[in-house]
PDB file of C-alpha atoms and ligand atoms in Angstrom:
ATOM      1  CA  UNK A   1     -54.876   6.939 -75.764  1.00 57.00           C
ATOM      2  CA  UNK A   2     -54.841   4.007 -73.370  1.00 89.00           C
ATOM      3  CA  UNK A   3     -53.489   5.906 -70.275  1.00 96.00           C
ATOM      4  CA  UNK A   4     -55.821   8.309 -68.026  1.00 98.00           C
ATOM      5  CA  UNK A   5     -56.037  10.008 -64.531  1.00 98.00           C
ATOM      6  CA  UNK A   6     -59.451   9.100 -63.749  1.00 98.00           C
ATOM      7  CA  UNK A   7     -61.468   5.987 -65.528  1.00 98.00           C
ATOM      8  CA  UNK A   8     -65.190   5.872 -64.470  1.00 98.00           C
ATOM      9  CA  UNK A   9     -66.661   2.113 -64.723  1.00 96.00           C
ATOM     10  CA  UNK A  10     -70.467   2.319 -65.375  1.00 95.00           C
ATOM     11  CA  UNK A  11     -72.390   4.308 -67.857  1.00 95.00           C
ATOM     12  CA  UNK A  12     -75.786   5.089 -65.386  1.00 95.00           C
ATOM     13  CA  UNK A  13     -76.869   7.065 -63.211  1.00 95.00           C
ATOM     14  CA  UNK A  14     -74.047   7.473 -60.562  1.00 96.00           C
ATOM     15  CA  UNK A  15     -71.322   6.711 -63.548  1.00 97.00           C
ATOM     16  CA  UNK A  16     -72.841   9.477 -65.566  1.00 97.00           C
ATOM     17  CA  UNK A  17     -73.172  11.905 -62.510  1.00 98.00           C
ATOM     18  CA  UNK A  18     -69.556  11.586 -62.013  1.00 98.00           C
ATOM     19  CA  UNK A  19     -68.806  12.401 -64.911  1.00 98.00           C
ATOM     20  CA  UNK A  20     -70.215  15.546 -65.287  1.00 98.00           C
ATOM     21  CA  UNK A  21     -68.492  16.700 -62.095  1.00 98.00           C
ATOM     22  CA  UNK A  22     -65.096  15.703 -63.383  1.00 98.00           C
ATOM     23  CA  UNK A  23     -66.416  17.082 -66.807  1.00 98.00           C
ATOM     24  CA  UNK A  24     -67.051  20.798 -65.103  1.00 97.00           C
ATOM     25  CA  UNK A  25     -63.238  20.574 -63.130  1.00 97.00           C
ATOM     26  CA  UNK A  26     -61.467  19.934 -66.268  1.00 97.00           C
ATOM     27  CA  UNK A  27     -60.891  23.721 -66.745  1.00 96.00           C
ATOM     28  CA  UNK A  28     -59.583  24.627 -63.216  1.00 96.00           C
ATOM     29  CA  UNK A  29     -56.464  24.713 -62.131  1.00 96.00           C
ATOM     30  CA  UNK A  30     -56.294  21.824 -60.781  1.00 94.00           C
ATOM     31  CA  UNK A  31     -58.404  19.637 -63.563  1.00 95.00           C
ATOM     32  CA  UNK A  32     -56.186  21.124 -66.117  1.00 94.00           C
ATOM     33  CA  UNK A  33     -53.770  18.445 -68.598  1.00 94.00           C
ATOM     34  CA  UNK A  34     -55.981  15.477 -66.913  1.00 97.00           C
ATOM     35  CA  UNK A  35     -57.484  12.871 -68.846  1.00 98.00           C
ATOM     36  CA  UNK A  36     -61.100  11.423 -67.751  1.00 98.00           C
ATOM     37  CA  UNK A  37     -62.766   8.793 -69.508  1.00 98.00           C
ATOM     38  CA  UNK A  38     -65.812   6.345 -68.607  1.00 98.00           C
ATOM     39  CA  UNK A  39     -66.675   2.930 -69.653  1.00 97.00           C
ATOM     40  CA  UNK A  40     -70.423   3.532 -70.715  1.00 96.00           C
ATOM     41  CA  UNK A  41     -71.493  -0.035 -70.323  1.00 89.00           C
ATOM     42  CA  UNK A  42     -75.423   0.053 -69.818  1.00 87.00           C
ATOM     43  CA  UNK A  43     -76.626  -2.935 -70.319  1.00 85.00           C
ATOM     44  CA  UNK A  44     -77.188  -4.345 -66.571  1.00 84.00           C
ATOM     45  CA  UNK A  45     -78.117  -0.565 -65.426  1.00 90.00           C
ATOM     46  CA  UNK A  46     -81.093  -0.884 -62.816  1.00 89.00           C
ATOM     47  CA  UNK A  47     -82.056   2.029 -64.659  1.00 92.00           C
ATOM     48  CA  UNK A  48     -82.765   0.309 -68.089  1.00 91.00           C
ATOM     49  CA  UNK A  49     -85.823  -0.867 -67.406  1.00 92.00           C
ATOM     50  CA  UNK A  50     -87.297   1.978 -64.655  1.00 94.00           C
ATOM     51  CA  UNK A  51     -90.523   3.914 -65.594  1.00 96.00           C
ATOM     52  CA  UNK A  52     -89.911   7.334 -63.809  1.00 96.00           C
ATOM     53  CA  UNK A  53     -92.983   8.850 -62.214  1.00 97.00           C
ATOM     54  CA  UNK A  54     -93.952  11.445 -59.735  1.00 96.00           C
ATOM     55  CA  UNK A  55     -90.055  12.503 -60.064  1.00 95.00           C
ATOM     56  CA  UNK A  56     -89.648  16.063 -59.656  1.00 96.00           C
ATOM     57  CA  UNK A  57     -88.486  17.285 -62.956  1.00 94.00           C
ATOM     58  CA  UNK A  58     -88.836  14.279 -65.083  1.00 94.00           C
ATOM     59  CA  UNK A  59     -92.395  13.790 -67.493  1.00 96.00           C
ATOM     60  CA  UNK A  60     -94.416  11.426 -65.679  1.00 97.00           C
ATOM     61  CA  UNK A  61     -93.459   8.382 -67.518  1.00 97.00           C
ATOM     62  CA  UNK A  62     -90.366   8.662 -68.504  1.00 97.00           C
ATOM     63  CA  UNK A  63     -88.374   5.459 -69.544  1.00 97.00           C
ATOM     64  CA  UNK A  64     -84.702   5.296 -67.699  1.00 96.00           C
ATOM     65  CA  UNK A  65     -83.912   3.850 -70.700  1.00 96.00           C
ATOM     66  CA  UNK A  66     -84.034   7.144 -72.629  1.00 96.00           C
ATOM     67  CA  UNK A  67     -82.965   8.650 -69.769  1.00 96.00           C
ATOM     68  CA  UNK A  68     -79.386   6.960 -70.353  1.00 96.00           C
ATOM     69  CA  UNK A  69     -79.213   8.005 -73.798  1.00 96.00           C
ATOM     70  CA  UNK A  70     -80.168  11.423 -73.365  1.00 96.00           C
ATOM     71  CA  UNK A  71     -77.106  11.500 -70.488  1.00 97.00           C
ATOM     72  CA  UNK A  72     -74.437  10.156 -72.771  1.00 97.00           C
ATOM     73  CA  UNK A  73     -75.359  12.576 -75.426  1.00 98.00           C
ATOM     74  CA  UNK A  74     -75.257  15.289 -72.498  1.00 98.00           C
ATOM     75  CA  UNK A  75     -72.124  14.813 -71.556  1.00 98.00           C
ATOM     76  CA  UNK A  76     -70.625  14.253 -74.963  1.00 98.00           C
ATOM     77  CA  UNK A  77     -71.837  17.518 -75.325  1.00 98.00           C
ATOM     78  CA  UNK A  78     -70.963  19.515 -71.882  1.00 98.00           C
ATOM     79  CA  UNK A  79     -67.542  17.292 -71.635  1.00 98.00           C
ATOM     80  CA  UNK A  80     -66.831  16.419 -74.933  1.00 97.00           C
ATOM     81  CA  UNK A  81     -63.253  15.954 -73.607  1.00 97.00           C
ATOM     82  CA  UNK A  82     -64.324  12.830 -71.546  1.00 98.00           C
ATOM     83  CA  UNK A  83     -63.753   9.996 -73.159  1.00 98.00           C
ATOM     84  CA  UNK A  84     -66.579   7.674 -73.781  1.00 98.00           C
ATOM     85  CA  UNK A  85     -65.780   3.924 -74.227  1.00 97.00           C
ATOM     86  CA  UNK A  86     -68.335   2.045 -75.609  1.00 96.00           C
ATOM     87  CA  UNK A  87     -69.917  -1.472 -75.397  1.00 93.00           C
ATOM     88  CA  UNK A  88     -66.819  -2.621 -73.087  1.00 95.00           C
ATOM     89  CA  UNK A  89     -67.215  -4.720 -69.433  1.00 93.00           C
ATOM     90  CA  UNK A  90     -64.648  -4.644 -66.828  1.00 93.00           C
ATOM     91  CA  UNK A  91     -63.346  -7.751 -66.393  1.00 91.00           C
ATOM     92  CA  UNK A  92     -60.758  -7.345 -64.135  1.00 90.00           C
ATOM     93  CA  UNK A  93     -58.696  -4.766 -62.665  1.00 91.00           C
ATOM     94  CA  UNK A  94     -55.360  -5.044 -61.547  1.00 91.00           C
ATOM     95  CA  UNK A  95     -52.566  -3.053 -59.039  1.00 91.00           C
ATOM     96  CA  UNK A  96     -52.834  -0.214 -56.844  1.00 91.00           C
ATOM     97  CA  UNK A  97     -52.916   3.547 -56.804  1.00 93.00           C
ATOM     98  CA  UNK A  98     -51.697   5.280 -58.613  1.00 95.00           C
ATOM     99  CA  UNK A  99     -50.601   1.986 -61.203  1.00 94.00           C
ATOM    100  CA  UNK A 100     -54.261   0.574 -62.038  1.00 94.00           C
ATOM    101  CA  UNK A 101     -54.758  -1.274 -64.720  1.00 94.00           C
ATOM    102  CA  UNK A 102     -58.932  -1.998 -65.821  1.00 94.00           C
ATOM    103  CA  UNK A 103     -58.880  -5.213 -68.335  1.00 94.00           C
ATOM    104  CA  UNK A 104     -62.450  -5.320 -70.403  1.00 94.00           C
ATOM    105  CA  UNK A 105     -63.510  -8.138 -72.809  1.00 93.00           C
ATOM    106  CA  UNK A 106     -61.972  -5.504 -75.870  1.00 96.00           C
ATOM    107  CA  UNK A 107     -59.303  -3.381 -74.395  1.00 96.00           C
ATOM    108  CA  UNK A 108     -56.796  -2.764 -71.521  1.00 96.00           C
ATOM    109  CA  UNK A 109     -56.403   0.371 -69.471  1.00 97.00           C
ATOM    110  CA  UNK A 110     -53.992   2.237 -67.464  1.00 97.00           C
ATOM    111  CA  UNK A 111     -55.711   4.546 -64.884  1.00 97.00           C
ATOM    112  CA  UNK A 112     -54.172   6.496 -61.623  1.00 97.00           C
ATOM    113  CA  UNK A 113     -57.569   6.496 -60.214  1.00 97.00           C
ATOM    114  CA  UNK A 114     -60.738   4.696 -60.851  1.00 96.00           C
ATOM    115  CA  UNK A 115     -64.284   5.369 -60.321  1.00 96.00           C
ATOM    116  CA  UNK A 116     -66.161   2.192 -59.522  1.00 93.00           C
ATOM    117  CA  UNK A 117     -70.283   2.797 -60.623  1.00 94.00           C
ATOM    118  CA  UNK A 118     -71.232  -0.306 -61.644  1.00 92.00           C
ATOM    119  CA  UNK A 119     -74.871  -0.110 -59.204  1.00 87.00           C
ATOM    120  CA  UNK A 120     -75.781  -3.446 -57.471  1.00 77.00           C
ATOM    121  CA  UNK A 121     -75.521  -5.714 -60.548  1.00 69.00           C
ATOM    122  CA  UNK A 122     -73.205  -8.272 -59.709  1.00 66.00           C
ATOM    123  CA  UNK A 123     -71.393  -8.520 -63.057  1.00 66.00           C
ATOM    124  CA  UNK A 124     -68.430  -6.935 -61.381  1.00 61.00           C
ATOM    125  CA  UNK A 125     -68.265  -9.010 -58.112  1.00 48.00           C
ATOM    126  CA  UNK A 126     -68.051 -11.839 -60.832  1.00 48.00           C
ATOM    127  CA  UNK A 127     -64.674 -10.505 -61.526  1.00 50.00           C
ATOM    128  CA  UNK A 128     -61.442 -10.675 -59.652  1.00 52.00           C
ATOM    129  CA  UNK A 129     -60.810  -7.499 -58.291  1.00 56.00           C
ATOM    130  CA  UNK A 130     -56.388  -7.552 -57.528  1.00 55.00           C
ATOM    131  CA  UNK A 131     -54.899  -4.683 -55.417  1.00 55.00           C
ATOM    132  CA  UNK A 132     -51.195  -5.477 -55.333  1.00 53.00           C
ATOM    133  CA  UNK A 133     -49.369  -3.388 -52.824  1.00 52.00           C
TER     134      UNK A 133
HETATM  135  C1  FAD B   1     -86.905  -2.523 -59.294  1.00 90.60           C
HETATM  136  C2  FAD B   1     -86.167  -1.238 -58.969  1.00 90.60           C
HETATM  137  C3  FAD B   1     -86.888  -0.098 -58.656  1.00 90.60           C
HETATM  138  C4  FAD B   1     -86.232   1.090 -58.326  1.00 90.60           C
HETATM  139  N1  FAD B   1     -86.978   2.190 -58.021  1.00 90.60           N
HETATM  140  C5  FAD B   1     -86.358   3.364 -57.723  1.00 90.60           C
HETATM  141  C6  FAD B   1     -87.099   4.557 -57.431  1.00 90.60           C
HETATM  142  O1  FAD B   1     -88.314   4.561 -57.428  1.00 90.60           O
HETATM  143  N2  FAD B   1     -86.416   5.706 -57.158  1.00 90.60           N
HETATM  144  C7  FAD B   1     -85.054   5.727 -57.134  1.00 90.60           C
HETATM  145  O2  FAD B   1     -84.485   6.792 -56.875  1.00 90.60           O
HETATM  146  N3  FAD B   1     -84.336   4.623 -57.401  1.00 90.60           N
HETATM  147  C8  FAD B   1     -84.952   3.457 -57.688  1.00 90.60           C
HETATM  148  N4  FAD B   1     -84.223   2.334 -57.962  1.00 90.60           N
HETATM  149  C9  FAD B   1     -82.808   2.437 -57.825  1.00 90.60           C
HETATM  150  C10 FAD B   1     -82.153   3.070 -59.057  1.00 90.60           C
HETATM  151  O3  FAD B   1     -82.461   2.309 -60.202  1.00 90.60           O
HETATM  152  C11 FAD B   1     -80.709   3.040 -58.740  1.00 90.60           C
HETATM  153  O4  FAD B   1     -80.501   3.790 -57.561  1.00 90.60           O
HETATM  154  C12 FAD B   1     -79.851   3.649 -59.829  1.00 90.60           C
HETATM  155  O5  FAD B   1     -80.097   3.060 -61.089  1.00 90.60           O
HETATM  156  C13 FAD B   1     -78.440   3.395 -59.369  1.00 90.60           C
HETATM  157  O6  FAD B   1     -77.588   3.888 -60.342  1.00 90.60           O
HETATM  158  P1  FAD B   1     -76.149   3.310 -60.469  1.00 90.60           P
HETATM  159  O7  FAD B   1     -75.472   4.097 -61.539  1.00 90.60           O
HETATM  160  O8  FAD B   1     -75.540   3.236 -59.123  1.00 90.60           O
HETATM  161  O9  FAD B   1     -76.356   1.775 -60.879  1.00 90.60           O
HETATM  162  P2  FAD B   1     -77.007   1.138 -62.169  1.00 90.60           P
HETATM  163  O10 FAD B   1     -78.127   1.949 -62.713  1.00 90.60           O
HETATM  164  O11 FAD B   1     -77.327  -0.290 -61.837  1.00 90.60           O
HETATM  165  O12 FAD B   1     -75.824   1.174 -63.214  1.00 90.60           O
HETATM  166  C14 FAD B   1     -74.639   0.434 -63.074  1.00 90.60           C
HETATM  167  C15 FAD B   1     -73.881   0.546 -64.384  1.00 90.60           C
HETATM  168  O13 FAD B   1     -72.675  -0.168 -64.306  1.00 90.60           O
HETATM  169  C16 FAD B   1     -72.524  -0.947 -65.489  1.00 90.60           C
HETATM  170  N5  FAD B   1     -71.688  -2.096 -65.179  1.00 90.60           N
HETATM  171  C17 FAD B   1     -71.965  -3.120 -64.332  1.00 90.60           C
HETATM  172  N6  FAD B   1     -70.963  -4.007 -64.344  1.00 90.60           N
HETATM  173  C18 FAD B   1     -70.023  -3.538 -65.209  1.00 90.60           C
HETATM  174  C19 FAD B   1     -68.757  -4.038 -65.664  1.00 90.60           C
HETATM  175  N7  FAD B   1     -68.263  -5.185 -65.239  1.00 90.60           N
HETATM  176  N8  FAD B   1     -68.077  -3.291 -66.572  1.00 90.60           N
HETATM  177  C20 FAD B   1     -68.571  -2.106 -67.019  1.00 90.60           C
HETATM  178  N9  FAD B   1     -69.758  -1.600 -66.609  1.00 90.60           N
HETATM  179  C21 FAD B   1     -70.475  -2.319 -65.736  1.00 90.60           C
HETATM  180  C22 FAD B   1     -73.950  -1.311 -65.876  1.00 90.60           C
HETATM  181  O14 FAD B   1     -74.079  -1.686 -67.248  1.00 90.60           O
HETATM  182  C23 FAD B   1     -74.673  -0.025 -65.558  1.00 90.60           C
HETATM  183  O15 FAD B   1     -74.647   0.906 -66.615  1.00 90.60           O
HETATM  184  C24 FAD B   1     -84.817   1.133 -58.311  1.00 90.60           C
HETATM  185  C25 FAD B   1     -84.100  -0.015 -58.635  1.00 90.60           C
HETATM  186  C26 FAD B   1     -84.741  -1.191 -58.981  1.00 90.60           C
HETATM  187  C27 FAD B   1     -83.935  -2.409 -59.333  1.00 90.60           C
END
Protein backbone atom coordinates (compact mmCIF):
# COMPACT_ATOMS: atom_id res chain seq x y z
CA UNK A 1 0.00 0.00 0.00
CA UNK A 2 2.85 2.18 1.20
CA UNK A 3 5.19 1.67 -1.85
CA UNK A 4 4.61 3.56 -5.36
CA UNK A 5 6.41 4.56 -8.66
CA UNK A 6 5.35 8.02 -8.77
CA UNK A 7 4.04 10.13 -5.49
CA UNK A 8 2.72 13.64 -6.45
CA UNK A 9 3.07 16.23 -3.36
CA UNK A 10 0.33 18.93 -3.70
CA UNK A 11 -3.32 18.61 -4.32
CA UNK A 12 -3.75 22.11 -6.73
CA UNK A 13 -3.51 23.13 -9.68
CA UNK A 14 -0.11 21.84 -11.05
CA UNK A 15 -0.44 18.65 -8.47
CA UNK A 16 -3.81 17.89 -9.92
CA UNK A 17 -2.66 18.51 -13.62
CA UNK A 18 -0.10 15.93 -13.13
CA UNK A 19 -2.09 13.75 -12.18
CA UNK A 20 -4.33 13.46 -14.81
CA UNK A 21 -1.43 12.98 -17.23
CA UNK A 22 -0.06 10.09 -15.26
CA UNK A 23 -3.82 9.12 -14.78
CA UNK A 24 -4.31 8.87 -18.88
CA UNK A 25 -0.60 6.74 -19.23
CA UNK A 26 -1.64 4.21 -16.79
CA UNK A 27 -3.05 2.02 -19.64
CA UNK A 28 -0.05 2.12 -22.09
CA UNK A 29 2.50 0.04 -22.32
CA UNK A 30 4.65 1.65 -20.58
CA UNK A 31 2.21 3.03 -17.56
CA UNK A 32 1.07 -0.47 -17.16
CA UNK A 33 1.63 -2.41 -13.28
CA UNK A 34 2.69 1.29 -11.98
CA UNK A 35 1.37 2.72 -8.98
CA UNK A 36 0.63 6.69 -8.83
CA UNK A 37 -0.65 8.33 -5.92
CA UNK A 38 -0.84 12.16 -4.75
CA UNK A 39 -0.84 13.78 -1.45
CA UNK A 40 -3.99 16.10 -1.89
CA UNK A 41 -3.01 18.57 0.75
CA UNK A 42 -4.93 21.92 -0.12
CA UNK A 43 -4.89 23.88 2.49
CA UNK A 44 -1.95 26.52 1.62
CA UNK A 45 -3.04 26.25 -2.28
CA UNK A 46 -2.73 29.91 -3.79
CA UNK A 47 -5.70 28.72 -5.39
CA UNK A 48 -7.98 28.50 -2.23
CA UNK A 49 -8.81 31.73 -2.02
CA UNK A 50 -8.69 32.97 -6.05
CA UNK A 51 -11.94 34.39 -7.61
CA UNK A 52 -11.55 33.29 -11.34
CA UNK A 53 -12.71 35.86 -13.87
CA UNK A 54 -12.41 36.67 -17.48
CA UNK A 55 -10.80 32.95 -17.67
CA UNK A 56 -11.58 31.37 -20.82
CA UNK A 57 -13.77 28.52 -19.94
CA UNK A 58 -14.42 29.09 -16.35
CA UNK A 59 -18.05 31.11 -15.14
CA UNK A 60 -17.01 34.48 -14.39
CA UNK A 61 -16.68 34.13 -10.74
CA UNK A 62 -15.73 31.10 -10.04
CA UNK A 63 -14.16 30.33 -6.53
CA UNK A 64 -10.64 28.22 -6.88
CA UNK A 65 -11.85 26.87 -3.98
CA UNK A 66 -14.54 24.81 -5.74
CA UNK A 67 -12.40 24.58 -8.37
CA UNK A 68 -10.14 22.12 -6.16
CA UNK A 69 -12.94 20.07 -5.19
CA UNK A 70 -14.44 19.65 -8.42
CA UNK A 71 -10.60 18.39 -9.59
CA UNK A 72 -10.24 15.79 -6.90
CA UNK A 73 -13.60 14.42 -7.65
CA UNK A 74 -12.40 14.51 -11.46
CA UNK A 75 -9.74 12.58 -11.14
CA UNK A 76 -11.16 10.12 -8.67
CA UNK A 77 -13.33 9.63 -11.38
CA UNK A 78 -11.04 9.61 -14.75
CA UNK A 79 -8.08 7.85 -12.56
CA UNK A 80 -9.76 6.20 -9.99
CA UNK A 81 -6.56 4.08 -9.82
CA UNK A 82 -4.52 7.09 -8.43
CA UNK A 83 -4.33 7.06 -5.13
CA UNK A 84 -5.55 10.01 -3.23
CA UNK A 85 -4.03 10.68 0.25
CA UNK A 86 -5.82 12.90 2.22
CA UNK A 87 -5.28 15.68 4.84
CA UNK A 88 -1.39 14.64 5.00
CA UNK A 89 1.83 17.38 4.78
CA UNK A 90 5.18 16.40 3.68
CA UNK A 91 7.39 16.79 6.23
CA UNK A 92 10.38 15.51 5.05
CA UNK A 93 11.69 13.45 2.38
CA UNK A 94 14.52 11.35 2.47
CA UNK A 95 17.23 9.38 -0.15
CA UNK A 96 17.63 9.41 -3.72
CA UNK A 97 16.23 7.98 -6.91
CA UNK A 98 14.97 5.52 -7.24
CA UNK A 99 14.92 4.84 -2.96
CA UNK A 100 12.73 8.00 -1.83
CA UNK A 101 11.16 7.98 1.07
CA UNK A 102 8.23 11.16 1.70
CA UNK A 103 7.60 11.33 5.73
CA UNK A 104 4.08 13.36 6.43
CA UNK A 105 2.75 14.30 9.92
CA UNK A 106 0.43 10.68 9.54
CA UNK A 107 2.26 8.31 7.34
CA UNK A 108 5.57 7.28 5.64
CA UNK A 109 6.14 6.59 1.98
CA UNK A 110 8.31 4.76 -0.32
CA UNK A 111 8.35 6.34 -3.85
CA UNK A 112 10.90 5.73 -7.00
CA UNK A 113 9.98 9.08 -8.20
CA UNK A 114 8.35 12.08 -6.78
CA UNK A 115 6.45 14.90 -8.10
CA UNK A 116 7.13 18.04 -6.11
CA UNK A 117 3.73 20.65 -6.59
CA UNK A 118 3.59 22.22 -3.58
CA UNK A 119 3.20 26.13 -5.52
CA UNK A 120 5.18 28.96 -3.76
CA UNK A 121 3.91 28.33 -0.19
CA UNK A 122 6.80 27.85 1.82
CA UNK A 123 5.49 25.04 4.04
CA UNK A 124 7.83 22.73 2.22
CA UNK A 125 11.08 24.85 2.25
CA UNK A 126 10.26 24.63 6.09
CA UNK A 127 11.20 21.07 5.79
CA UNK A 128 14.49 19.34 5.38
CA UNK A 129 14.68 18.15 2.08
CA UNK A 130 17.79 14.93 2.32
CA UNK A 131 19.14 13.49 -1.00
CA UNK A 132 21.62 10.85 0.11
CA UNK A 133 23.73 9.62 -2.72
C1 LIG B 1 -2.89 36.78 -5.06
C2 LIG B 1 -2.70 35.81 -6.21
C3 LIG B 1 -3.31 36.07 -7.43
C4 LIG B 1 -3.13 35.20 -8.51
N1 LIG B 1 -3.74 35.50 -9.69
C5 LIG B 1 -3.60 34.65 -10.75
C6 LIG B 1 -4.25 34.90 -12.01
O1 LIG B 1 -4.95 35.88 -12.17
N2 LIG B 1 -4.08 34.00 -13.02
C7 LIG B 1 -3.29 32.91 -12.87
O2 LIG B 1 -3.16 32.13 -13.82
N3 LIG B 1 -2.66 32.65 -11.71
C8 LIG B 1 -2.80 33.50 -10.66
N4 LIG B 1 -2.16 33.24 -9.48
C9 LIG B 1 -1.29 32.12 -9.44
C10 LIG B 1 -2.05 30.80 -9.24
O3 LIG B 1 -2.78 30.86 -8.04
C11 LIG B 1 -0.97 29.78 -9.19
O4 LIG B 1 -0.27 29.82 -10.41
C12 LIG B 1 -1.50 28.37 -9.01
O5 LIG B 1 -2.35 28.26 -7.88
C13 LIG B 1 -0.26 27.54 -8.85
O6 LIG B 1 -0.66 26.23 -8.63
P1 LIG B 1 0.29 25.25 -7.89
O7 LIG B 1 -0.40 23.92 -7.89
O8 LIG B 1 1.65 25.37 -8.45
O9 LIG B 1 0.43 25.85 -6.41
P2 LIG B 1 -0.65 26.07 -5.28
O10 LIG B 1 -1.99 26.42 -5.83
O11 LIG B 1 -0.07 27.05 -4.30
O12 LIG B 1 -0.75 24.65 -4.60
C14 LIG B 1 0.31 24.05 -3.90
C15 LIG B 1 -0.25 22.83 -3.20
O13 LIG B 1 0.76 22.18 -2.48
C16 LIG B 1 0.27 21.86 -1.18
N5 LIG B 1 1.40 21.78 -0.27
C17 LIG B 1 2.24 22.78 0.11
N6 LIG B 1 3.13 22.32 0.99
C18 LIG B 1 2.87 21.00 1.18
C19 LIG B 1 3.45 19.98 2.01
N7 LIG B 1 4.46 20.23 2.81
N8 LIG B 1 2.90 18.74 1.95
C20 LIG B 1 1.85 18.47 1.13
N9 LIG B 1 1.28 19.40 0.33
C21 LIG B 1 1.77 20.65 0.38
C22 LIG B 1 -0.70 22.99 -0.86
O14 LIG B 1 -1.64 22.65 0.16
C23 LIG B 1 -1.36 23.19 -2.21
O15 LIG B 1 -2.46 22.34 -2.42
C24 LIG B 1 -2.32 34.05 -8.36
C25 LIG B 1 -1.72 33.79 -7.13
C26 LIG B 1 -1.91 34.63 -6.05
C27 LIG B 1 -1.25 34.32 -4.74
Amino acid sequence: MNEFNTLIIGGSAAGLSSALILGSALDKPFGIGKKVGIITHQKSAALQNAELNNVLGFKKGTKGEDLLKFGLGQLSENYPEIIQIEKEKVLKIEGAYPNFTVITNKNSYKTKNIVVAVGPSNLFSRTYFITRR
